[in-house]
Amino acid sequence: KMQKYEAALVDINKALKLQPSHFVALSGKFFVLVAMRKPYEAREALETAVAIHPYLRERALLGPGEAKNFKQL
């Protein structure tokens, strides 16, 4: 299962290299990193996505100190 997440992350990073402001890819990266139990990297991806698209639905997950709780998603 972890290999699928790693492969997805490779694809997402390729997309972001082509279009760094692709907030949907950043949001996807957030969910993949959460699944990989990398909450701080996940939070960074989501913060970047929300900075680009402030009304992104997932912005609600950015409450104070939420990074450590992302593994519960």
Short mmCIF file of N, CA and C in Angstrom, two decimals, residues 42-72:
data_model
loop_
_atom_site.label_atom_id
_atom_site.label_comp_id
_atom_site.label_asym_id
_atom_site.label_seq_id
_atom_site.Cartn_x
_atom_site.Cartn_y
_atom_site.Cartn_z
N ALA A 42 2.39 17.24 5.15
CA ALA A 42 1.00 17.35 4.68
C ALA A 42 0.46 18.75 4.95
N ARG A 43 0.71 19.24 6.15
CA ARG A 43 0.23 20.58 6.51
C ARG A 43 0.84 21.63 5.59
N GLU A 44 2.12 21.49 5.29
CA GLU A 44 2.78 22.44 4.40
C GLU A 44 2.11 22.45 3.02
N ALA A 45 1.81 21.28 2.49
CA ALA A 45 1.15 21.18 1.19
C ALA A 45 -0.23 21.84 1.24
N LEU A 46 -0.97 21.59 2.31
CA LEU A 46 -2.30 22.16 2.42
C LEU A 46 -2.24 23.67 2.61
N GLU A 47 -1.30 24.15 3.39
CA GLU A 47 -1.15 25.60 3.57
C GLU A 47 -0.85 26.28 2.24
N THR A 48 -0.02 25.64 1.43
CA THR A 48 0.30 26.20 0.11
C THR A 48 -0.94 26.22 -0.77
N ALA A 49 -1.71 25.13 -0.75
CA ALA A 49 -2.94 25.06 -1.55
C ALA A 49 -3.92 26.14 -1.13
N VAL A 50 -4.08 26.35 0.16
CA VAL A 50 -5.03 27.34 0.67
C VAL A 50 -4.55 28.76 0.38
N ALA A 51 -3.24 28.96 0.36
CA ALA A 51 -2.71 30.28 0.00
C ALA A 51 -3.07 30.62 -1.44
N ILE A 52 -3.13 29.61 -2.30
CA ILE A 52 -3.48 29.81 -3.71
C ILE A 52 -4.99 29.93 -3.87
N HIS A 53 -5.72 29.09 -3.17
CA HIS A 53 -7.18 29.05 -3.28
C HIS A 53 -7.78 29.11 -1.87
N PRO A 54 -8.00 30.31 -1.35
CA PRO A 54 -8.43 30.47 0.05
C PRO A 54 -9.76 29.80 0.41
N TYR A 55 -10.58 29.49 -0.58
CA TYR A 55 -11.87 28.88 -0.28
C TYR A 55 -11.86 27.36 -0.46
N LEU A 56 -10.68 26.80 -0.54
CA LEU A 56 -10.53 25.35 -0.66
C LEU A 56 -11.22 24.68 0.53
N ARG A 57 -12.02 23.71 0.25
CA ARG A 57 -12.81 23.04 1.28
C ARG A 57 -11.95 22.50 2.43
N GLU A 58 -10.78 21.99 2.11
CA GLU A 58 -9.91 21.38 3.11
C GLU A 58 -9.29 22.40 4.06
N ARG A 59 -9.49 23.69 3.82
CA ARG A 59 -8.90 24.71 4.68
C ARG A 59 -9.32 24.54 6.13
N ALA A 60 -10.48 23.96 6.35
CA ALA A 60 -10.97 23.75 7.72
C ALA A 60 -10.05 22.83 8.52
N LEU A 61 -9.22 22.06 7.83
CA LEU A 61 -8.30 21.14 8.52
C LEU A 61 -7.07 21.86 9.05
N LEU A 62 -6.96 23.15 8.80
CA LEU A 62 -5.78 23.89 9.22
C LEU A 62 -5.95 24.60 10.56
N GLY A 63 -6.80 24.08 11.41
CA GLY A 63 -6.93 24.66 12.74
C GLY A 63 -5.59 24.59 13.46
N PRO A 64 -5.42 25.38 14.51
CA PRO A 64 -4.14 25.39 15.23
C PRO A 64 -3.77 24.00 15.75
N GLY A 65 -2.54 23.61 15.47
CA GLY A 65 -2.03 22.33 15.97
C GLY A 65 -2.64 21.10 15.33
N GLU A 66 -3.31 21.24 14.21
CA GLU A 66 -3.97 20.11 13.59
C GLU A 66 -3.01 19.13 12.91
N ALA A 67 -1.80 19.55 12.59
CA ALA A 67 -0.88 18.68 11.84
C ALA A 67 -0.70 17.34 12.54
N LYS A 68 -0.58 17.36 13.84
CA LYS A 68 -0.36 16.09 14.54
C LYS A 68 -1.59 15.20 14.49
N ASN A 69 -2.74 15.75 14.19
CA ASN A 69 -3.97 14.96 14.17
C ASN A 69 -4.36 14.48 12.78
N PHE A 70 -3.62 14.86 11.74
CA PHE A 70 -3.96 14.46 10.39
C PHE A 70 -3.95 12.95 10.23
N LYS A 71 -3.18 12.24 11.01
CA LYS A 71 -3.10 10.78 10.86
C LYS A 71 -4.44 10.13 11.17
N GLN A 72 -5.35 10.86 11.78
CA GLN A 72 -6.65 10.31 12.13
C GLN A 72 -7.64 10.36 10.96
#
